[in-house]
Amino acid sequence: MAKGHTILVMNLGSTSTKIAIFNDRTCLHQETIRHETDEAFGKYNDIWDQYDFRKNVIINFVNVNGYKLSDFNFLVSRGAPLKPLNGGAYRINQKMVADAKSRKLGNHPCGVGCAVAYDLANELGIQAFTVDPPCIDELIPEARYTGWKNVYRKSWYQALNQKSVGRRLASKLNKSYDELNAIIVHMGGGMSIAAHHKGKVEDVNNGLDGDGPMAPERAGTLPIVEVLKAAYSGNHTYEDMYRMVNGKGGLFALLGTKDGKEVEKMIADGDKTAKEVYDTMIYQIAKSIGAAAVTLRGDVDAIAFTGGLAYSNYIVKGLTEWCEFIAPIYLYPGEDELESLVDGAMHAVSGNWPIQEYM
């Protein structure tokens, strides 16, 4: 075995399991295992029914690459839906797994990942960590209230990638993350536009549930009266309505595809509706960037675009035309979630960050 820490990291998605083996921050083996065509995968009614299936996929990956579970110094999993937390690294403990299993705070395959990591770590006598789970909540009070009593906006977004890009951007600008004022735009199946103010995300849309701009599969913020009419029409169940907002909304609802490359081909072939819809998504993202600039009171060091759609020259050009007057623009396309998880865990085990306990 190589010197340093040997780390097993996992990121469970709805139809995939991403797994990697790292030596410190160097990736030695990585694989994304797709489950769309796996016949056994389709039999599960709930994501927690997948526990044994996912655990076996992970153990098989370890064995195929010539490792034993006992070779690892610690494990890392992408974070689960949990109660609001501060940013940073957390030890995966029994309380965290219990809250993920309860489904009270949301239900996502990453919760299963945390459970697998926790159980394997206990069997091995080592620790398991998660970093910047999606429930990081640093909102200022003004970003939290709504006009309905006892209804508040949630900080529920792609925190792992947002925080990682924030630290990388700060380093590029010769600052610490705690000195940075930036607007970071994660553009994937969902969108999150966050105002990072000196190490805290003080405002961000609930991108995972679908608030904010239209996205490839999310409807974005909608006219509430039209939503009420649909909800009380008798034509839709709650599950139908939720999928119209999250999963089957946005580009998919309007153009029949979630793939930005397909939309751009439609535009290149002269489809005017596709161009209007795509340009509308860009415009809505730009308006959210403008709102984030208000949160930062106009003191914006930089704007960063990240996520899969940041590879699109069409989108980046459109957003630049709308927003370059606000601040310089930097590109961090993709997500690098496995690397971000390992980097945060390494900061924790090396003593640079505190290891926080979920209570």
mmCIF file of C-alpha atoms in Angstrom:
data_model
loop_
_atom_site.group_PDB
_atom_site.id
_atom_site.type_symbol
_atom_site.label_atom_id
_atom_site.label_comp_id
_atom_site.label_asym_id
_atom_site.label_seq_id
_atom_site.Cartn_x
_atom_site.Cartn_y
_atom_site.Cartn_z
ATOM 1 C CA MET A 1 0.000 0.000 0.000
ATOM 2 C CA ALA A 2 1.109 3.558 -0.697
ATOM 3 C CA LYS A 3 2.044 5.790 2.218
ATOM 4 C CA GLY A 4 -0.520 8.274 3.482
ATOM 5 C CA HIS A 5 -4.234 7.766 3.993
ATOM 6 C CA THR A 6 -6.040 5.173 1.890
ATOM 7 C CA ILE A 7 -9.614 6.402 1.537
ATOM 8 C CA LEU A 8 -12.813 4.876 0.180
ATOM 9 C CA VAL A 9 -15.290 7.527 -0.993
ATOM 10 C CA MET A 10 -18.863 7.006 -2.215
ATOM 11 C CA ASN A 11 -21.551 9.185 -3.761
ATOM 12 C CA LEU A 12 -24.915 7.488 -4.244
ATOM 13 C CA GLY A 13 -27.270 9.008 -6.813
ATOM 14 C CA SER A 14 -30.770 8.055 -7.890
ATOM 15 C CA THR A 15 -29.580 5.746 -10.677
ATOM 16 C CA SER A 16 -25.823 5.514 -10.120
ATOM 17 C CA THR A 17 -23.166 4.706 -7.535
ATOM 18 C CA LYS A 18 -19.952 6.712 -7.822
ATOM 19 C CA ILE A 19 -17.049 5.134 -5.946
ATOM 20 C CA ALA A 20 -13.348 5.937 -5.726
ATOM 21 C CA ILE A 21 -10.189 4.965 -3.888
ATOM 22 C CA PHE A 22 -7.797 7.773 -2.974
ATOM 23 C CA ASN A 23 -4.340 7.942 -1.500
ATOM 24 C CA ASP A 24 -4.604 11.219 0.341
ATOM 25 C CA ARG A 25 -5.828 13.587 -2.408
ATOM 26 C CA THR A 26 -4.664 11.435 -5.327
ATOM 27 C CA CYS A 27 -7.361 9.353 -7.004
ATOM 28 C CA LEU A 28 -6.160 5.801 -7.704
ATOM 29 C CA HIS A 29 -9.374 4.176 -8.945
ATOM 30 C CA GLN A 30 -12.762 5.645 -9.803
ATOM 31 C CA GLU A 31 -15.937 4.300 -11.355
ATOM 32 C CA THR A 32 -19.502 5.399 -11.946
ATOM 33 C CA ILE A 33 -21.765 2.344 -11.904
ATOM 34 C CA ARG A 34 -25.069 2.970 -13.705
ATOM 35 C CA HIS A 35 -28.191 1.181 -12.487
ATOM 36 C CA GLU A 36 -30.756 2.205 -15.131
ATOM 37 C CA THR A 37 -30.454 -1.146 -16.903
ATOM 38 C CA ASP A 38 -29.916 -3.281 -13.804
ATOM 39 C CA GLU A 39 -32.977 -5.534 -13.523
ATOM 40 C CA ALA A 40 -32.473 -6.127 -9.789
ATOM 41 C CA PHE A 41 -32.408 -2.386 -9.127
ATOM 42 C CA GLY A 42 -35.927 -1.884 -10.461
ATOM 43 C CA LYS A 43 -37.569 -4.083 -7.835
ATOM 44 C CA TYR A 44 -36.997 -1.658 -4.941
ATOM 45 C CA ASN A 45 -39.941 0.501 -3.890
ATOM 46 C CA ASP A 46 -37.926 2.720 -1.529
ATOM 47 C CA ILE A 47 -34.308 3.802 -1.638
ATOM 48 C CA TRP A 48 -33.656 2.194 1.756
ATOM 49 C CA ASP A 49 -34.602 -1.166 0.284
ATOM 50 C CA GLN A 50 -31.443 -0.722 -1.827
ATOM 51 C CA TYR A 51 -29.112 -0.886 1.187
ATOM 52 C CA ASP A 52 -27.748 -4.398 0.624
ATOM 53 C CA PHE A 53 -27.589 -3.894 -3.148
ATOM 54 C CA ARG A 54 -25.587 -0.664 -2.835
ATOM 55 C CA LYS A 55 -23.320 -2.068 -0.114
ATOM 56 C CA ASN A 56 -22.482 -5.080 -2.282
ATOM 57 C CA VAL A 57 -21.746 -2.820 -5.275
ATOM 58 C CA ILE A 58 -19.260 -0.873 -3.150
ATOM 59 C CA ILE A 59 -17.589 -3.969 -1.680
ATOM 60 C CA ASN A 60 -17.320 -5.528 -5.145
ATOM 61 C CA PHE A 61 -15.615 -2.366 -6.454
ATOM 62 C CA VAL A 62 -13.064 -2.614 -3.636
ATOM 63 C CA ASN A 63 -12.362 -6.286 -4.341
ATOM 64 C CA VAL A 64 -12.171 -5.907 -8.127
ATOM 65 C CA ASN A 65 -9.498 -3.225 -7.710
ATOM 66 C CA GLY A 66 -7.350 -5.483 -5.534
ATOM 67 C CA TYR A 67 -8.114 -3.969 -2.141
ATOM 68 C CA LYS A 68 -9.575 -5.255 1.104
ATOM 69 C CA LEU A 69 -11.848 -3.170 3.315
ATOM 70 C CA SER A 70 -9.207 -3.412 6.031
ATOM 71 C CA ASP A 71 -6.825 -1.412 3.785
ATOM 72 C CA PHE A 72 -8.749 1.823 4.343
ATOM 73 C CA ASN A 73 -7.922 4.433 6.971
ATOM 74 C CA PHE A 74 -11.333 6.091 6.761
ATOM 75 C CA LEU A 75 -14.458 6.286 4.595
ATOM 76 C CA VAL A 76 -16.290 9.286 3.151
ATOM 77 C CA SER A 77 -19.863 9.572 1.851
ATOM 78 C CA ARG A 78 -21.770 12.425 0.308
ATOM 79 C CA GLY A 79 -24.141 13.919 2.874
ATOM 80 C CA ALA A 80 -27.774 13.043 3.528
ATOM 81 C CA PRO A 81 -30.850 15.241 4.043
ATOM 82 C CA LEU A 82 -30.460 16.294 7.671
ATOM 83 C CA LYS A 83 -31.396 19.124 9.992
ATOM 84 C CA PRO A 84 -29.736 22.502 9.270
ATOM 85 C CA LEU A 85 -25.977 22.479 9.818
ATOM 86 C CA ASN A 86 -22.929 24.706 9.565
ATOM 87 C CA GLY A 87 -20.466 24.059 6.771
ATOM 88 C CA GLY A 88 -17.501 21.728 7.179
ATOM 89 C CA ALA A 89 -16.712 18.088 7.944
ATOM 90 C CA TYR A 90 -18.866 15.811 10.100
ATOM 91 C CA ARG A 91 -18.273 12.410 11.596
ATOM 92 C CA ILE A 92 -21.048 10.074 10.435
ATOM 93 C CA ASN A 93 -22.615 8.862 13.658
ATOM 94 C CA GLN A 94 -25.634 6.846 14.751
ATOM 95 C CA LYS A 95 -27.831 9.945 15.159
ATOM 96 C CA MET A 96 -27.060 11.089 11.608
ATOM 97 C CA VAL A 97 -27.928 7.680 10.162
ATOM 98 C CA ALA A 98 -31.110 7.476 12.252
ATOM 99 C CA ASP A 99 -32.281 10.896 11.015
ATOM 100 C CA ALA A 100 -31.530 9.931 7.421
ATOM 101 C CA LYS A 101 -33.472 6.662 7.805
ATOM 102 C CA SER A 102 -36.433 8.472 9.375
ATOM 103 C CA ARG A 103 -37.041 10.339 6.096
ATOM 104 C CA LYS A 104 -38.425 13.238 8.187
ATOM 105 C CA LEU A 105 -35.977 15.672 6.645
ATOM 106 C CA GLY A 106 -35.972 14.292 3.107
ATOM 107 C CA ASN A 107 -35.197 11.022 1.366
ATOM 108 C CA HIS A 108 -32.176 10.654 -0.891
ATOM 109 C CA PRO A 109 -29.819 7.785 -1.810
ATOM 110 C CA CYS A 110 -26.972 9.688 -0.138
ATOM 111 C CA GLY A 111 -28.623 8.763 3.162
ATOM 112 C CA VAL A 112 -28.128 5.119 2.249
ATOM 113 C CA GLY A 113 -24.507 5.964 1.434
ATOM 114 C CA CYS A 114 -24.007 7.438 4.896
ATOM 115 C CA ALA A 115 -25.525 4.310 6.445
ATOM 116 C CA VAL A 116 -23.261 2.013 4.412
ATOM 117 C CA ALA A 117 -20.176 4.094 5.309
ATOM 118 C CA TYR A 118 -21.140 4.139 9.011
ATOM 119 C CA ASP A 119 -21.744 0.396 9.194
ATOM 120 C CA LEU A 120 -18.561 -0.526 7.318
ATOM 121 C CA ALA A 121 -16.515 1.880 9.451
ATOM 122 C CA ASN A 122 -17.910 0.327 12.637
ATOM 123 C CA GLU A 123 -17.046 -3.158 11.396
ATOM 124 C CA LEU A 124 -13.494 -2.000 10.631
ATOM 125 C CA GLY A 125 -12.963 0.139 13.742
ATOM 126 C CA ILE A 126 -12.306 3.305 11.718
ATOM 127 C CA GLN A 127 -14.168 6.585 11.124
ATOM 128 C CA ALA A 128 -16.561 7.693 8.395
ATOM 129 C CA PHE A 129 -17.076 11.325 7.396
ATOM 130 C CA THR A 130 -19.290 13.518 5.295
ATOM 131 C CA VAL A 131 -18.523 17.045 4.078
ATOM 132 C CA ASP A 132 -20.803 20.015 3.405
ATOM 133 C CA PRO A 133 -24.116 18.129 3.189
ATOM 134 C CA PRO A 134 -26.964 19.783 1.224
ATOM 135 C CA CYS A 135 -28.628 21.095 4.392
ATOM 136 C CA ILE A 136 -25.891 23.643 5.212
ATOM 137 C CA ASP A 137 -27.820 26.628 6.560
ATOM 138 C CA GLU A 138 -26.087 29.990 6.975
ATOM 139 C CA LEU A 139 -28.955 32.191 5.761
ATOM 140 C CA ILE A 140 -29.441 35.682 7.108
ATOM 141 C CA PRO A 141 -32.931 36.255 8.609
ATOM 142 C CA GLU A 142 -34.033 38.387 5.650
ATOM 143 C CA ALA A 143 -33.428 35.426 3.337
ATOM 144 C CA ARG A 144 -35.492 33.061 5.455
ATOM 145 C CA TYR A 145 -38.918 34.669 5.920
ATOM 146 C CA THR A 146 -41.855 34.320 3.537
ATOM 147 C CA GLY A 147 -45.237 36.061 3.530
ATOM 148 C CA TRP A 148 -46.897 32.996 5.055
ATOM 149 C CA LYS A 149 -46.825 32.569 8.820
ATOM 150 C CA ASN A 150 -44.685 29.629 9.945
ATOM 151 C CA VAL A 151 -43.484 28.965 6.383
ATOM 152 C CA TYR A 152 -39.798 29.660 5.876
ATOM 153 C CA ARG A 153 -37.392 29.327 2.991
ATOM 154 C CA LYS A 154 -35.007 26.394 3.297
ATOM 155 C CA SER A 155 -31.300 26.369 2.671
ATOM 156 C CA TRP A 156 -31.279 23.226 0.546
ATOM 157 C CA TYR A 157 -28.756 23.330 -2.274
ATOM 158 C CA GLN A 158 -25.630 21.781 -3.843
ATOM 159 C CA ALA A 159 -23.517 22.869 -0.872
ATOM 160 C CA LEU A 160 -20.657 20.427 -1.468
ATOM 161 C CA ASN A 161 -19.819 21.834 -4.901
ATOM 162 C CA GLN A 162 -20.682 25.416 -3.947
ATOM 163 C CA LYS A 163 -18.317 25.430 -0.957
ATOM 164 C CA SER A 164 -15.553 23.624 -2.851
ATOM 165 C CA VAL A 165 -15.699 26.135 -5.711
ATOM 166 C CA GLY A 166 -15.755 28.966 -3.179
ATOM 167 C CA ARG A 167 -12.482 27.781 -1.643
ATOM 168 C CA ARG A 168 -10.868 27.247 -5.058
ATOM 169 C CA LEU A 169 -12.004 30.674 -6.254
ATOM 170 C CA ALA A 170 -10.710 32.366 -3.114
ATOM 171 C CA SER A 171 -7.307 30.732 -3.586
ATOM 172 C CA LYS A 172 -7.197 31.924 -7.208
ATOM 173 C CA LEU A 173 -7.899 35.472 -6.008
ATOM 174 C CA ASN A 174 -5.204 35.181 -3.301
ATOM 175 C CA LYS A 175 -7.800 35.302 -0.523
ATOM 176 C CA SER A 176 -9.026 32.915 2.115
ATOM 177 C CA TYR A 177 -12.604 31.706 1.747
ATOM 178 C CA ASP A 178 -13.436 33.722 4.868
ATOM 179 C CA GLU A 179 -12.403 36.889 2.989
ATOM 180 C CA LEU A 180 -14.338 36.159 -0.213
ATOM 181 C CA ASN A 181 -17.497 37.856 -1.495
ATOM 182 C CA ALA A 182 -18.705 35.873 -4.500
ATOM 183 C CA ILE A 183 -21.762 34.730 -6.405
ATOM 184 C CA ILE A 184 -21.467 31.055 -7.292
ATOM 185 C CA VAL A 185 -23.886 29.542 -9.786
ATOM 186 C CA HIS A 186 -24.299 25.766 -9.830
ATOM 187 C CA MET A 187 -25.986 24.731 -13.082
ATOM 188 C CA GLY A 188 -27.046 21.103 -13.387
ATOM 189 C CA GLY A 189 -30.367 19.285 -13.323
ATOM 190 C CA GLY A 190 -31.185 21.880 -10.682
ATOM 191 C CA MET A 191 -29.816 25.378 -10.142
ATOM 192 C CA SER A 192 -28.431 27.063 -7.045
ATOM 193 C CA ILE A 193 -27.306 30.683 -7.054
ATOM 194 C CA ALA A 194 -25.567 31.515 -3.790
ATOM 195 C CA ALA A 195 -24.247 34.715 -2.232
ATOM 196 C CA HIS A 196 -21.028 33.734 -0.423
ATOM 197 C CA HIS A 197 -20.183 36.429 2.109
ATOM 198 C CA LYS A 198 -16.920 35.908 3.972
ATOM 199 C CA GLY A 199 -17.237 32.164 4.364
ATOM 200 C CA LYS A 200 -21.017 31.958 4.719
ATOM 201 C CA VAL A 201 -23.759 31.377 2.147
ATOM 202 C CA GLU A 202 -26.088 34.137 3.309
ATOM 203 C CA ASP A 203 -28.737 33.597 0.635
ATOM 204 C CA VAL A 204 -29.424 30.798 -1.834
ATOM 205 C CA ASN A 205 -32.485 29.431 -3.577
ATOM 206 C CA ASN A 206 -33.784 25.980 -2.665
ATOM 207 C CA GLY A 207 -32.322 24.442 -5.797
ATOM 208 C CA LEU A 208 -32.908 20.825 -4.816
ATOM 209 C CA ASP A 209 -36.667 21.289 -4.479
ATOM 210 C CA GLY A 210 -36.813 23.437 -7.608
ATOM 211 C CA ASP A 211 -37.140 27.062 -6.474
ATOM 212 C CA GLY A 212 -35.267 29.787 -8.315
ATOM 213 C CA PRO A 213 -34.571 29.759 -12.060
ATOM 214 C CA MET A 214 -35.977 27.197 -14.470
ATOM 215 C CA ALA A 215 -33.603 24.247 -14.844
ATOM 216 C CA PRO A 216 -33.338 21.187 -17.105
ATOM 217 C CA GLU A 217 -35.712 19.182 -14.890
ATOM 218 C CA ARG A 218 -37.066 21.718 -12.386
ATOM 219 C CA ALA A 219 -39.826 24.222 -13.030
ATOM 220 C CA GLY A 220 -38.324 27.047 -10.984
ATOM 221 C CA THR A 221 -40.343 29.565 -8.975
ATOM 222 C CA LEU A 222 -43.917 29.600 -10.318
ATOM 223 C CA PRO A 223 -46.946 31.943 -10.242
ATOM 224 C CA ILE A 224 -48.569 30.731 -7.036
ATOM 225 C CA VAL A 225 -52.207 31.222 -8.089
ATOM 226 C CA GLU A 226 -51.693 29.014 -11.152
ATOM 227 C CA VAL A 227 -50.134 26.371 -8.915
ATOM 228 C CA LEU A 228 -53.142 26.546 -6.571
ATOM 229 C CA LYS A 229 -55.529 26.154 -9.493
ATOM 230 C CA ALA A 230 -53.698 23.050 -10.671
ATOM 231 C CA ALA A 231 -53.498 21.620 -7.161
ATOM 232 C CA TYR A 232 -57.258 21.956 -6.611
ATOM 233 C CA SER A 233 -58.330 20.962 -10.118
ATOM 234 C CA GLY A 234 -58.748 17.337 -9.124
ATOM 235 C CA ASN A 235 -56.513 16.298 -12.004
ATOM 236 C CA HIS A 236 -53.281 15.811 -10.058
ATOM 237 C CA THR A 237 -52.061 13.995 -6.951
ATOM 238 C CA TYR A 238 -49.434 15.527 -4.678
ATOM 239 C CA GLU A 239 -46.872 13.196 -6.246
ATOM 240 C CA ASP A 240 -47.895 14.397 -9.733
ATOM 241 C CA MET A 241 -47.539 18.019 -8.701
ATOM 242 C CA TYR A 242 -44.160 17.432 -7.073
ATOM 243 C CA ARG A 243 -42.805 15.761 -10.201
ATOM 244 C CA MET A 244 -44.110 18.656 -12.323
ATOM 245 C CA VAL A 245 -41.978 20.933 -10.121
ATOM 246 C CA ASN A 246 -39.001 18.641 -9.599
ATOM 247 C CA GLY A 247 -38.043 15.945 -12.064
ATOM 248 C CA LYS A 248 -40.375 16.644 -14.982
ATOM 249 C CA GLY A 249 -40.389 20.439 -15.039
ATOM 250 C CA GLY A 250 -38.220 23.018 -16.764
ATOM 251 C CA LEU A 251 -36.644 22.151 -20.104
ATOM 252 C CA PHE A 252 -38.087 18.639 -19.924
ATOM 253 C CA ALA A 253 -41.661 19.921 -19.590
ATOM 254 C CA LEU A 254 -41.298 22.524 -22.330
ATOM 255 C CA LEU A 255 -38.970 20.827 -24.812
ATOM 256 C CA GLY A 256 -39.105 17.127 -23.959
ATOM 257 C CA THR A 257 -35.435 16.791 -23.009
ATOM 258 C CA LYS A 258 -33.187 17.469 -20.022
ATOM 259 C CA ASP A 259 -30.052 17.460 -22.171
ATOM 260 C CA GLY A 260 -28.641 20.914 -22.865
ATOM 261 C CA LYS A 261 -26.689 19.602 -25.865
ATOM 262 C CA GLU A 262 -29.931 18.407 -27.446
ATOM 263 C CA VAL A 263 -31.534 21.800 -26.870
ATOM 264 C CA GLU A 264 -28.584 23.583 -28.432
ATOM 265 C CA LYS A 265 -28.819 21.297 -31.452
ATOM 266 C CA MET A 266 -32.521 22.175 -31.732
ATOM 267 C CA ILE A 267 -31.561 25.862 -31.662
ATOM 268 C CA ALA A 268 -28.863 25.343 -34.295
ATOM 269 C CA ASP A 269 -31.480 23.618 -36.483
ATOM 270 C CA GLY A 270 -33.671 26.732 -36.310
ATOM 271 C CA ASP A 271 -36.169 25.782 -33.563
ATOM 272 C CA LYS A 272 -37.369 29.207 -32.352
ATOM 273 C CA THR A 273 -39.295 27.825 -29.375
ATOM 274 C CA ALA A 274 -36.207 25.981 -28.125
ATOM 275 C CA LYS A 275 -34.200 29.209 -28.363
ATOM 276 C CA GLU A 276 -36.846 31.206 -26.464
ATOM 277 C CA VAL A 277 -37.055 28.598 -23.683
ATOM 278 C CA TYR A 278 -33.277 28.237 -23.351
ATOM 279 C CA ASP A 279 -32.753 31.997 -23.396
ATOM 280 C CA THR A 280 -35.469 32.330 -20.747
ATOM 281 C CA MET A 281 -33.591 29.909 -18.474
ATOM 282 C CA ILE A 282 -30.431 31.983 -18.966
ATOM 283 C CA TYR A 283 -32.342 35.191 -18.239
ATOM 284 C CA GLN A 284 -33.806 33.749 -15.030
ATOM 285 C CA ILE A 285 -30.352 32.651 -13.854
ATOM 286 C CA ALA A 286 -29.049 36.147 -14.607
ATOM 287 C CA LYS A 287 -31.838 37.766 -12.569
ATOM 288 C CA SER A 288 -30.940 35.515 -9.628
ATOM 289 C CA ILE A 289 -27.306 36.600 -9.961
ATOM 290 C CA GLY A 290 -28.470 40.204 -9.783
ATOM 291 C CA ALA A 291 -30.438 39.432 -6.625
ATOM 292 C CA ALA A 292 -27.380 37.793 -5.059
ATOM 293 C CA ALA A 293 -25.398 40.953 -5.826
ATOM 294 C CA VAL A 294 -27.908 42.852 -3.683
ATOM 295 C CA THR A 295 -27.286 40.421 -0.798
ATOM 296 C CA LEU A 296 -23.583 41.302 -1.091
ATOM 297 C CA ARG A 297 -24.470 45.027 -1.315
ATOM 298 C CA GLY A 298 -22.664 45.244 -4.640
ATOM 299 C CA ASP A 299 -19.317 44.237 -3.147
ATOM 300 C CA VAL A 300 -18.704 41.227 -5.397
ATOM 301 C CA ASP A 301 -15.173 39.911 -5.958
ATOM 302 C CA ALA A 302 -16.214 37.421 -8.628
ATOM 303 C CA ILE A 303 -18.960 35.346 -10.219
ATOM 304 C CA ALA A 304 -18.266 31.637 -10.760
ATOM 305 C CA PHE A 305 -20.176 29.203 -12.987
ATOM 306 C CA THR A 306 -20.023 25.515 -12.096
ATOM 307 C CA GLY A 307 -21.960 22.283 -12.686
ATOM 308 C CA GLY A 308 -22.492 20.384 -15.918
ATOM 309 C CA LEU A 309 -24.080 23.270 -17.841
ATOM 310 C CA ALA A 310 -21.007 25.424 -17.218
ATOM 311 C CA TYR A 311 -19.438 23.464 -20.098
ATOM 312 C CA SER A 312 -21.928 25.135 -22.466
ATOM 313 C CA ASN A 313 -20.434 28.027 -24.409
ATOM 314 C CA TYR A 314 -23.975 29.138 -25.309
ATOM 315 C CA ILE A 315 -25.053 29.458 -21.663
ATOM 316 C CA VAL A 316 -21.804 31.007 -20.443
ATOM 317 C CA LYS A 317 -21.856 33.562 -23.275
ATOM 318 C CA GLY A 318 -25.475 34.461 -22.547
ATOM 319 C CA LEU A 319 -24.896 34.856 -18.817
ATOM 320 C CA THR A 320 -21.730 36.861 -19.397
ATOM 321 C CA GLU A 321 -23.631 39.310 -21.587
ATOM 322 C CA TRP A 322 -26.221 39.820 -18.829
ATOM 323 C CA CYS A 323 -23.906 39.875 -15.805
ATOM 324 C CA GLU A 324 -20.336 40.861 -16.622
ATOM 325 C CA PHE A 325 -21.026 44.396 -15.354
ATOM 326 C CA ILE A 326 -21.352 42.991 -11.823
ATOM 327 C CA ALA A 327 -17.953 41.286 -11.406
ATOM 328 C CA PRO A 328 -15.300 39.226 -13.243
ATOM 329 C CA ILE A 329 -16.479 35.758 -14.273
ATOM 330 C CA TYR A 330 -14.652 32.465 -13.665
ATOM 331 C CA LEU A 331 -15.468 28.959 -14.885
ATOM 332 C CA TYR A 332 -15.373 25.750 -12.841
ATOM 333 C CA PRO A 333 -17.355 23.339 -15.038
ATOM 334 C CA GLY A 334 -18.438 19.981 -13.669
ATOM 335 C CA GLU A 335 -18.765 19.027 -10.029
ATOM 336 C CA ASP A 336 -15.715 17.048 -8.766
ATOM 337 C CA GLU A 337 -17.820 15.851 -5.832
ATOM 338 C CA LEU A 338 -15.622 12.882 -4.947
ATOM 339 C CA GLU A 339 -12.526 15.088 -4.869
ATOM 340 C CA SER A 340 -14.367 17.683 -2.766
ATOM 341 C CA LEU A 341 -15.435 15.042 -0.252
ATOM 342 C CA VAL A 342 -11.891 13.740 0.107
ATOM 343 C CA ASP A 343 -10.407 17.233 0.339
ATOM 344 C CA GLY A 344 -12.755 18.185 3.179
ATOM 345 C CA ALA A 345 -12.154 14.927 5.032
ATOM 346 C CA MET A 346 -8.390 15.379 4.686
ATOM 347 C CA HIS A 347 -8.680 18.879 6.140
ATOM 348 C CA ALA A 348 -10.511 17.323 9.100
ATOM 349 C CA VAL A 349 -8.168 14.409 9.817
ATOM 350 C CA SER A 350 -5.112 16.667 9.440
ATOM 351 C CA GLY A 351 -6.491 19.096 12.027
ATOM 352 C CA ASN A 352 -7.063 22.051 9.685
ATOM 353 C CA TRP A 353 -10.822 21.816 10.202
ATOM 354 C CA PRO A 354 -12.693 20.723 13.313
ATOM 355 C CA ILE A 355 -14.409 17.336 13.122
ATOM 356 C CA GLN A 356 -17.997 18.234 13.939
ATOM 357 C CA GLU A 357 -20.512 15.924 15.612
ATOM 358 C CA TYR A 358 -24.102 15.686 14.428
ATOM 359 C CA MET A 359 -26.391 16.149 17.427
#
